[in-house]
mmCIF file of C-alpha atoms and ligand atoms in Angstrom:
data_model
loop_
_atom_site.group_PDB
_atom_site.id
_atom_site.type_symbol
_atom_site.label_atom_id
_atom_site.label_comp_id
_atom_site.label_asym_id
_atom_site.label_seq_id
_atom_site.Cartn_x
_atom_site.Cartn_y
_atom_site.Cartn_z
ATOM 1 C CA UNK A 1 0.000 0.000 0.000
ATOM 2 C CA UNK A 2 2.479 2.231 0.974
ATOM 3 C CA UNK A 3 4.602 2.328 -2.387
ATOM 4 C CA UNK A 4 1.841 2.222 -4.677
ATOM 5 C CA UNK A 5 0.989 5.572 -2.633
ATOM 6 C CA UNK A 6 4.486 7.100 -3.267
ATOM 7 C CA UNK A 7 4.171 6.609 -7.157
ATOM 8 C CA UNK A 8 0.822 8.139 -7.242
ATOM 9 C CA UNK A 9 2.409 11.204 -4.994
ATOM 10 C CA UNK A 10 4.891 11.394 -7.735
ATOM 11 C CA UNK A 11 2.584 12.205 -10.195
ATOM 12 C CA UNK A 12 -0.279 14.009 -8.532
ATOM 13 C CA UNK A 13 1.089 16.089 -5.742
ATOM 14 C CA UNK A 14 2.810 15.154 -2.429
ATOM 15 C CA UNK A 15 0.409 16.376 0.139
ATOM 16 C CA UNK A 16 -2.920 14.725 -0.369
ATOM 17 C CA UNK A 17 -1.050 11.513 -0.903
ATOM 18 C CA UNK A 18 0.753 11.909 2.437
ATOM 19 C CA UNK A 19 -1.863 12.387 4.409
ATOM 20 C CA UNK A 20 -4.247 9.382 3.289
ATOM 21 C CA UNK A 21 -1.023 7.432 3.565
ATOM 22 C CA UNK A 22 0.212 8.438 7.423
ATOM 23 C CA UNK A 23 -3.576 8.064 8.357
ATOM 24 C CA UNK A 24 -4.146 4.585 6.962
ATOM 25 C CA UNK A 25 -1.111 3.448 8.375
ATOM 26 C CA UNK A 26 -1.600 4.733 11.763
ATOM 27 C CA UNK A 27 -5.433 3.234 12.062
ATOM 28 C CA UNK A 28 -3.854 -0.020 11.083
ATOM 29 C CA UNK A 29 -0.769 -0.464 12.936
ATOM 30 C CA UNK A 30 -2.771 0.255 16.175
ATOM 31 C CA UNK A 31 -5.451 -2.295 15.463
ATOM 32 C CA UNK A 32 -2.366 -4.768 14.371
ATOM 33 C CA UNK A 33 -1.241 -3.735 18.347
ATOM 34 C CA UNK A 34 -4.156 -4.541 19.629
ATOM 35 C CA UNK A 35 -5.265 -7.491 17.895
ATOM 36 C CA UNK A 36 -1.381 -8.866 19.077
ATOM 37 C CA UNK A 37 -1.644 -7.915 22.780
ATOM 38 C CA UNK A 38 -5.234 -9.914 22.620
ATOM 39 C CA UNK A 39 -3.896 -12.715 21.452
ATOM 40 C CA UNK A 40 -0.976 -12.602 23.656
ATOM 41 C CA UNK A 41 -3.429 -11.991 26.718
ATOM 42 C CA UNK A 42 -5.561 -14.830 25.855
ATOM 43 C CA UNK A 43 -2.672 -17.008 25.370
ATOM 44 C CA UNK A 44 -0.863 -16.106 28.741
ATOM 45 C CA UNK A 45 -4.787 -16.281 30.225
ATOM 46 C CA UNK A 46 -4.713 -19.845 29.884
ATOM 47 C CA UNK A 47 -1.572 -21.153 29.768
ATOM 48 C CA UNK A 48 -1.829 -20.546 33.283
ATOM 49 C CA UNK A 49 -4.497 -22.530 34.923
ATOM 50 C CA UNK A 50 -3.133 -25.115 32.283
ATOM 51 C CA UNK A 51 0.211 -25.174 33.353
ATOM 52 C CA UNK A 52 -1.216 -25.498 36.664
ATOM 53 C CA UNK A 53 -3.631 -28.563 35.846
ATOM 54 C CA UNK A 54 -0.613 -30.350 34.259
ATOM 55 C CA UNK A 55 1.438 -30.087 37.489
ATOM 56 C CA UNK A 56 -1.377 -31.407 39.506
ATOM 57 C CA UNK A 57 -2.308 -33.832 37.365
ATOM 58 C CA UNK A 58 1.530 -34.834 37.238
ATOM 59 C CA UNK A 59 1.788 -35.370 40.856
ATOM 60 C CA UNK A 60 -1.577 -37.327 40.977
ATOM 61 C CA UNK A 61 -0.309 -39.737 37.761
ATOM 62 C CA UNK A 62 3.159 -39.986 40.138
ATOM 63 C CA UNK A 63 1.277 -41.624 43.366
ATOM 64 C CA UNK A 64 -0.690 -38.953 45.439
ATOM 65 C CA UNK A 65 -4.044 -40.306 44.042
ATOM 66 C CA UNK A 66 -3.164 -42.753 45.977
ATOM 67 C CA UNK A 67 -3.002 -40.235 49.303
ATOM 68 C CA UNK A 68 -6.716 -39.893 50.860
ATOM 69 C CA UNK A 69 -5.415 -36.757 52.690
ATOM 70 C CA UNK A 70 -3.879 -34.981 49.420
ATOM 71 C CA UNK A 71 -5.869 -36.184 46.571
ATOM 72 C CA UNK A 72 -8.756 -34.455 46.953
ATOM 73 C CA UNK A 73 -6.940 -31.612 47.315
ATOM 74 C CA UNK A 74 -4.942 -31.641 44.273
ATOM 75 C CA UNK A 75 -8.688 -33.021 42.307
ATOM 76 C CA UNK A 76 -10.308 -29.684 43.729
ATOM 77 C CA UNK A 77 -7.115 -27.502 42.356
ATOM 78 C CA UNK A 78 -7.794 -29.144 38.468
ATOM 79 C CA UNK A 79 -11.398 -28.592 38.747
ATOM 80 C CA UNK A 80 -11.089 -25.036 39.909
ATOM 81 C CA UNK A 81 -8.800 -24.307 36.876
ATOM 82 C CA UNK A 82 -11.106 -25.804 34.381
ATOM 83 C CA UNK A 83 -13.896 -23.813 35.629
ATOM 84 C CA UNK A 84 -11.686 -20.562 35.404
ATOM 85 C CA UNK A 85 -11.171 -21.445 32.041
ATOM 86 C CA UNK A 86 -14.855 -22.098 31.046
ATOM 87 C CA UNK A 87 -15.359 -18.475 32.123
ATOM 88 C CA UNK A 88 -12.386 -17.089 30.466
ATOM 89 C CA UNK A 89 -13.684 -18.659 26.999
ATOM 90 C CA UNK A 90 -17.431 -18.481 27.543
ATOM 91 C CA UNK A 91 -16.248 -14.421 28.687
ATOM 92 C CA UNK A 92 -14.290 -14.332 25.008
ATOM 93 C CA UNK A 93 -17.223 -15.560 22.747
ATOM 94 C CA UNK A 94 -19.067 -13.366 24.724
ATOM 95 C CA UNK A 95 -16.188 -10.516 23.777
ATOM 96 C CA UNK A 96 -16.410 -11.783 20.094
ATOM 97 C CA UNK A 97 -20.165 -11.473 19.470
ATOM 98 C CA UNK A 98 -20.107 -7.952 20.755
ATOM 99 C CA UNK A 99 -17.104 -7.279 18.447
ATOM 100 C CA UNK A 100 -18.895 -8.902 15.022
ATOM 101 C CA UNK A 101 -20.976 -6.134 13.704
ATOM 102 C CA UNK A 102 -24.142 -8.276 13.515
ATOM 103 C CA UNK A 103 -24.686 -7.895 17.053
ATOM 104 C CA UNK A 104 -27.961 -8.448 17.896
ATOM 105 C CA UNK A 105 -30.197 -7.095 21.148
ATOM 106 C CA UNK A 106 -33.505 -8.272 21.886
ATOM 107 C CA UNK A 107 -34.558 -5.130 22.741
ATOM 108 C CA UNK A 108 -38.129 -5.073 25.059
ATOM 109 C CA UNK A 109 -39.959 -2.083 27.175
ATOM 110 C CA UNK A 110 -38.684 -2.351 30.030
ATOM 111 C CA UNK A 111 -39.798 -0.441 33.563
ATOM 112 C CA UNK A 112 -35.915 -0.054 34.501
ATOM 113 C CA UNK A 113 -37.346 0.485 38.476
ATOM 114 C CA UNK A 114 -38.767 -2.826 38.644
ATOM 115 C CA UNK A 115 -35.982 -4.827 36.461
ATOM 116 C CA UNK A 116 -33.076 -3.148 38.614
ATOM 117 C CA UNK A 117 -34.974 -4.443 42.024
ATOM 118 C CA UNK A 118 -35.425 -7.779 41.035
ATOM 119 C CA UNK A 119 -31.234 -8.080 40.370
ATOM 120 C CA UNK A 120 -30.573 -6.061 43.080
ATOM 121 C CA UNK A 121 -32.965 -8.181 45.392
ATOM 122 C CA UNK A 122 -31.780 -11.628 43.759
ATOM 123 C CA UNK A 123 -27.968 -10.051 45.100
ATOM 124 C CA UNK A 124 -29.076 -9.275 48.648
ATOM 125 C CA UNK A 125 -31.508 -12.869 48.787
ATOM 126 C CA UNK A 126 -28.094 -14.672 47.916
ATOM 127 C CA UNK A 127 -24.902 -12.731 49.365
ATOM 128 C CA UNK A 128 -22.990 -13.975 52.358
ATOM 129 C CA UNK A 129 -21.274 -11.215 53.168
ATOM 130 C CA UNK A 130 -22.146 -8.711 56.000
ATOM 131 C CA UNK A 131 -22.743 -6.427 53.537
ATOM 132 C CA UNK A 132 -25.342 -3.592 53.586
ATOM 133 C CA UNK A 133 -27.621 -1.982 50.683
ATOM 134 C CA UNK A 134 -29.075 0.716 49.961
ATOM 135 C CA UNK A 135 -31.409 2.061 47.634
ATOM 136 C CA UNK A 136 -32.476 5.260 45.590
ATOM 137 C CA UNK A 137 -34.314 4.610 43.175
ATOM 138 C CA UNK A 138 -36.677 7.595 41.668
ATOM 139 C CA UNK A 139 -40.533 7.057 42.462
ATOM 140 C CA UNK A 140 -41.290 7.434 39.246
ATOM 141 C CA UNK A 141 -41.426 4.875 36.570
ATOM 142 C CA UNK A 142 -38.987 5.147 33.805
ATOM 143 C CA UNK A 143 -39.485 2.817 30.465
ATOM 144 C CA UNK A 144 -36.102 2.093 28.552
ATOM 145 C CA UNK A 145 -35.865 -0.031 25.833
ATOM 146 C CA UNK A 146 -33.124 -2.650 26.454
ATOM 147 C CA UNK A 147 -31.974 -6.116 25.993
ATOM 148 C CA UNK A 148 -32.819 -7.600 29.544
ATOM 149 C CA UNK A 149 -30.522 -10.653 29.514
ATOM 150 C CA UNK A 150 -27.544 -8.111 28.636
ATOM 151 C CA UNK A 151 -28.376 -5.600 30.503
ATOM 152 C CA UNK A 152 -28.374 -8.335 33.577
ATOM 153 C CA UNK A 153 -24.907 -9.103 32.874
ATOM 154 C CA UNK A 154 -23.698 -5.647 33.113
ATOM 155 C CA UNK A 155 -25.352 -4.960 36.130
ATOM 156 C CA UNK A 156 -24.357 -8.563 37.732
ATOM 157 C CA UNK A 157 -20.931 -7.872 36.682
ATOM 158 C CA UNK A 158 -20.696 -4.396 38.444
ATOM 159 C CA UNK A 159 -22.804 -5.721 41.481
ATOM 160 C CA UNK A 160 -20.425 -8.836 41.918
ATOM 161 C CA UNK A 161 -17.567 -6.357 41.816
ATOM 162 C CA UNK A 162 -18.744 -4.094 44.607
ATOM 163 C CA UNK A 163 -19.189 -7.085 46.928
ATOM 164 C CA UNK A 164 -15.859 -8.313 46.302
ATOM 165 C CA UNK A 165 -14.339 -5.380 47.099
ATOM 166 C CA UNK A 166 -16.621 -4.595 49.790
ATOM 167 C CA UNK A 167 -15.360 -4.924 53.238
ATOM 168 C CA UNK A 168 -17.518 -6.569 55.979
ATOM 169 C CA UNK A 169 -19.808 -4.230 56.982
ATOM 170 C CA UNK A 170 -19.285 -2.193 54.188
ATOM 171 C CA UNK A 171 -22.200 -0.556 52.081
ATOM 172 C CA UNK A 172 -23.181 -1.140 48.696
ATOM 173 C CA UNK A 173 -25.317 2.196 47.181
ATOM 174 C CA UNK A 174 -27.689 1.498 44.049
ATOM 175 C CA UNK A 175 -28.828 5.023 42.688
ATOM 176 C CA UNK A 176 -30.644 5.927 39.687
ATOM 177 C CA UNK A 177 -31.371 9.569 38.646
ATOM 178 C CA UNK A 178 -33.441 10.707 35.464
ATOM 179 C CA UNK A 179 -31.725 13.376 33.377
ATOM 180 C CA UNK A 180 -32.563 14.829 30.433
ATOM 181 C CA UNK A 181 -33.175 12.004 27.742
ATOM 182 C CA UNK A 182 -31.252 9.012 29.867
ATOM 183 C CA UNK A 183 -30.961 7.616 33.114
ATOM 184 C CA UNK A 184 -28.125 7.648 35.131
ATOM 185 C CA UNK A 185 -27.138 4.579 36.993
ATOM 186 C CA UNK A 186 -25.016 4.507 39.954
ATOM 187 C CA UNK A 187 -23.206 1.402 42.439
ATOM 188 C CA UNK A 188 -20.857 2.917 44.669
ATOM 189 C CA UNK A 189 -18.740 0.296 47.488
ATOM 190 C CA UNK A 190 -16.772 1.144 50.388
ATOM 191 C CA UNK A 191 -14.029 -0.932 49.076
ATOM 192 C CA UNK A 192 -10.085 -0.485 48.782
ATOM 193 C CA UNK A 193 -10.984 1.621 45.855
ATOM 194 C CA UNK A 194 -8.868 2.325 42.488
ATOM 195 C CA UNK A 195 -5.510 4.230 42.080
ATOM 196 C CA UNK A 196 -6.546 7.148 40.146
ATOM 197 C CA UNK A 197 -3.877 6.662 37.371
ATOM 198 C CA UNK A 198 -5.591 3.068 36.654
ATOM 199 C CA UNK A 199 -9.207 4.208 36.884
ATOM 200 C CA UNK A 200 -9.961 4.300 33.434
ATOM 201 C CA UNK A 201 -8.408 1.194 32.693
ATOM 202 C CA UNK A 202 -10.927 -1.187 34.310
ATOM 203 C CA UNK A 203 -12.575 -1.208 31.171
ATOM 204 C CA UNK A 204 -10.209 -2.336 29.239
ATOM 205 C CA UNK A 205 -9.579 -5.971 28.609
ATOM 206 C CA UNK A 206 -7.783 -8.110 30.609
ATOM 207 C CA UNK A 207 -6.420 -5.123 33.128
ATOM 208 C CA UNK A 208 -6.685 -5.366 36.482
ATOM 209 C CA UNK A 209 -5.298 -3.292 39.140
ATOM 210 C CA UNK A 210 -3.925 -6.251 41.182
ATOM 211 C CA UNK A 211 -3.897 -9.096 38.892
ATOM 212 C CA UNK A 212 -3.037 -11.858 41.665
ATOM 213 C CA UNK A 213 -6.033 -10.815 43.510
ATOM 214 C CA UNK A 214 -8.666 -11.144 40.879
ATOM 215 C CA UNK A 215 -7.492 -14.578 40.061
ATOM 216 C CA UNK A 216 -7.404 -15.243 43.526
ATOM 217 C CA UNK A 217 -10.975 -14.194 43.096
ATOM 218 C CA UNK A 218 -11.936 -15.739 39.869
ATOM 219 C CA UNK A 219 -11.614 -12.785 37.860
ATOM 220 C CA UNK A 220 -11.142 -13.084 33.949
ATOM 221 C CA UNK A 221 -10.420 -9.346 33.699
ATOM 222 C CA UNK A 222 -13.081 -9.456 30.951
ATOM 223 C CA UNK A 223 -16.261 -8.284 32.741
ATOM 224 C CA UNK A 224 -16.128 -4.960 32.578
ATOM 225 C CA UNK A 225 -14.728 -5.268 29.212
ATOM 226 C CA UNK A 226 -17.767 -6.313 28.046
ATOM 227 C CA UNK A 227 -19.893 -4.613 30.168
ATOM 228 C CA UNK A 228 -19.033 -1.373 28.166
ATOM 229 C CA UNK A 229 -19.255 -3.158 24.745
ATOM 230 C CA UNK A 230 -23.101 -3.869 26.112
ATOM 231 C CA UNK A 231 -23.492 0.033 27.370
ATOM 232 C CA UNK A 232 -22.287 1.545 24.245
ATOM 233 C CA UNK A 233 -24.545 -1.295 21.904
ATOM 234 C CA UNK A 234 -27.501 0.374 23.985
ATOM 235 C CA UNK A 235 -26.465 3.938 23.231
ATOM 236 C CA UNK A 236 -25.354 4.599 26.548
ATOM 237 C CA UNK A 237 -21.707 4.880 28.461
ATOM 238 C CA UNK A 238 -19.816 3.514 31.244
ATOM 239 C CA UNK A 239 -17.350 5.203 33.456
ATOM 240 C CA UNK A 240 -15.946 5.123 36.906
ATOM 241 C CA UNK A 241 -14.808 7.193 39.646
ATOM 242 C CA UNK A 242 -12.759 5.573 42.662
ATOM 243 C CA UNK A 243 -10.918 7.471 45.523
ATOM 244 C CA UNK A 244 -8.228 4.692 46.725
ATOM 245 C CA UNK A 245 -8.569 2.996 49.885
ATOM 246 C CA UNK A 246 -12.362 4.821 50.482
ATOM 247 C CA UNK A 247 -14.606 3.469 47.478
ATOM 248 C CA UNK A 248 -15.686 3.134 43.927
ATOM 249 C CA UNK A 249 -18.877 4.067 42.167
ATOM 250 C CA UNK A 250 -19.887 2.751 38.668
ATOM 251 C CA UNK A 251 -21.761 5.012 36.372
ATOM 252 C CA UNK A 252 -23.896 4.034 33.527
ATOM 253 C CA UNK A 253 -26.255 5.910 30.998
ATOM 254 C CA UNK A 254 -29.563 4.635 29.344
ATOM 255 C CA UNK A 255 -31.400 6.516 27.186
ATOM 256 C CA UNK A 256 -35.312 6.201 28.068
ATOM 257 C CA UNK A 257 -36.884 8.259 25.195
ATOM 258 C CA UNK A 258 -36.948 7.080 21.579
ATOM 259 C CA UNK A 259 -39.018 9.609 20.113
ATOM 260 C CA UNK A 260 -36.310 10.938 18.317
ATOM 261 C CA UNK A 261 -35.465 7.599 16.598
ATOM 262 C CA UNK A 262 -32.181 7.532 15.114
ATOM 263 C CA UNK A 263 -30.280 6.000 18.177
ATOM 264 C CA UNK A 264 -31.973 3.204 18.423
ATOM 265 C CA UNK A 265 -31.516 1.317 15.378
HETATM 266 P P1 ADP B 1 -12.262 -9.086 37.055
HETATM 267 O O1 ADP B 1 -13.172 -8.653 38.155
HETATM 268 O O2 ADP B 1 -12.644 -10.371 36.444
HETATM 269 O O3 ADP B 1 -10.812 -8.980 37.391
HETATM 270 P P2 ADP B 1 -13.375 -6.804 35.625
HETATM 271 O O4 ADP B 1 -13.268 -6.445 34.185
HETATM 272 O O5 ADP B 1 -14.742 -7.028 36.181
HETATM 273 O O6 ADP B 1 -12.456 -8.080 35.813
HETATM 274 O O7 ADP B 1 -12.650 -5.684 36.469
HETATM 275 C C1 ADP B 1 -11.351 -5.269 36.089
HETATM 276 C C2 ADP B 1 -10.555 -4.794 37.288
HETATM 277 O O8 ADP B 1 -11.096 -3.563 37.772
HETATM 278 C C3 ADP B 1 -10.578 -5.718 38.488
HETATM 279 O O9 ADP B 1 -9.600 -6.712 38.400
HETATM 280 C C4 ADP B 1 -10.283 -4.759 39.621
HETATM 281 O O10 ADP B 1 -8.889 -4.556 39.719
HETATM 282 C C5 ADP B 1 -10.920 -3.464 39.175
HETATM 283 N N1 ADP B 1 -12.256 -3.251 39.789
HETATM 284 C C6 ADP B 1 -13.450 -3.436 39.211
HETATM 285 N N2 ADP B 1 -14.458 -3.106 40.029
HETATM 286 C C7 ADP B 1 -13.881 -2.697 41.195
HETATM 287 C C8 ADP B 1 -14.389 -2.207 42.445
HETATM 288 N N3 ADP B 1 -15.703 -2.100 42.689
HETATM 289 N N4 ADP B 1 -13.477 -1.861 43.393
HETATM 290 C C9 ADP B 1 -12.152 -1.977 43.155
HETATM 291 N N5 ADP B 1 -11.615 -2.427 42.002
HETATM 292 C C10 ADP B 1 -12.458 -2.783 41.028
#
């Protein structure tokens, strides 16, 4: 591409064929970047619980199946890896359906009030933590058109986040506010929080602040990832704001009026 360009520059002027040339090069050396680091994250990814299984698996082959005290031990290791790596692929097709442009969402009317109660309620039915919520939701009922399944695995994502980073005791805030065209979604934690030079990051995939501790945790580093791809498929966006060591809040954006069309289709 490049020295076809320079013969046509020859010919017909040097600056318009410069700057198509710098431009297309550019775009396509950073998607050539990213599509590399990807790969190389998803390789690393799981090499790792596989490198681990093989070890295990080693030792078990060598005699300690034969151990009633470590066996089980070493069985629950492997089957702990294999489900991290279920998630990690199930997490990347769900990465690569976003990504293919035929991405579908079953949109439906949806009260948001009522659908963002049930999730938060199915959370609060279910967690074992000494964890407290609260909630401010608007008494008013607010129709947004959204795919409910996705939508549910954005908010579950975000909600299993705060808990894991709550402390015990801690308190996990659900807030909704109408603006002008959209709603505004908020889930703030009392957790350790986010350096500030990393906050923007969380949404990228595979980062994590402290990767040790998300493994530790089950993490794939994917969830918020994808989270975003769903926000931004719905016409909305996703940010955070975290003050270290005192707490993080999640914002998202719907937008609850369609008279005006265009963004929705
Ligand atoms: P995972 O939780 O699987 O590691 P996510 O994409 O959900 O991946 O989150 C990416 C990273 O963002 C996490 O590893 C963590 O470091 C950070 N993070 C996300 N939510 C919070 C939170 N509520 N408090 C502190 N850190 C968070």
């Amino acid at each position: 591409l490049r020295t076809n360009f320079s013969v046509i520059q020859k010919e017909t002027g040097f600056v318009n064929g410069l700057i198509a040339v710098l431009h297309d090069n550019t775009e396509q050396e950073k998607i050539d970047t990213e599509r590399r680091e990807f790969v190389a994250n998803v390789s690393h990814e799981l090499r790792t619980p596989l490198t681990t299984m093989r070890s295990y698996l080693e030792a078990l082959a060598d005699g300690a199946w034969q151990d009633p005290e470590i066996a089980p031990n070493f069985l629950n290791v492997t089957q702990t890896e294999t489900e991290r790596m279920i998630r990690l692929v199930n997490d990347l097709l769900k990465l690569s359906k976003m990504d293919s442009s035929d991405t579908e969402l079953n949109k439906e009317m949806v009260e948001f009030n009522v659908f963002f109660n049930r999730i938060i309620d199915r959370f609060e039915m279910s967690k074992s933590q000494d964890v407290h919520f609260e909630r401010q939701l608007p008494s008013e009922s607010y129709f947004v058109e959204i795919d409910p399944d996705k939508l549910t695995q954005v908010i579950d994502n975000i909600i299993s986040n705060a808990l894991k980073y709550s402390p015990e005791g801690g308190k996990v805030r659900f807030k909704v506010n109408a603006q002008e065209g959209f709603l505004l979604v908020q889930i703030s934690d009392q957790g350790m929080g986010i350096p500030k030079e990393n906050v923007e990051k969380i949404f990228d995939r595979f980062y994590r602040v402290d990767r040790a501790r998300s493994r530790a945790m089950g993490g794939t580093g994917l969830g918020l990832a994808i989270s975003k791809e769903m926000i931004l498929a719905h016409g909305g966006v996703i940010w955070a704001e975290s003050k270290y060591g005192k707490g993080t809040t999640i914002f998202f954006t719907l937008p609850f009026e369609a008279d005006d069309g265009g963004e929705w289709e």
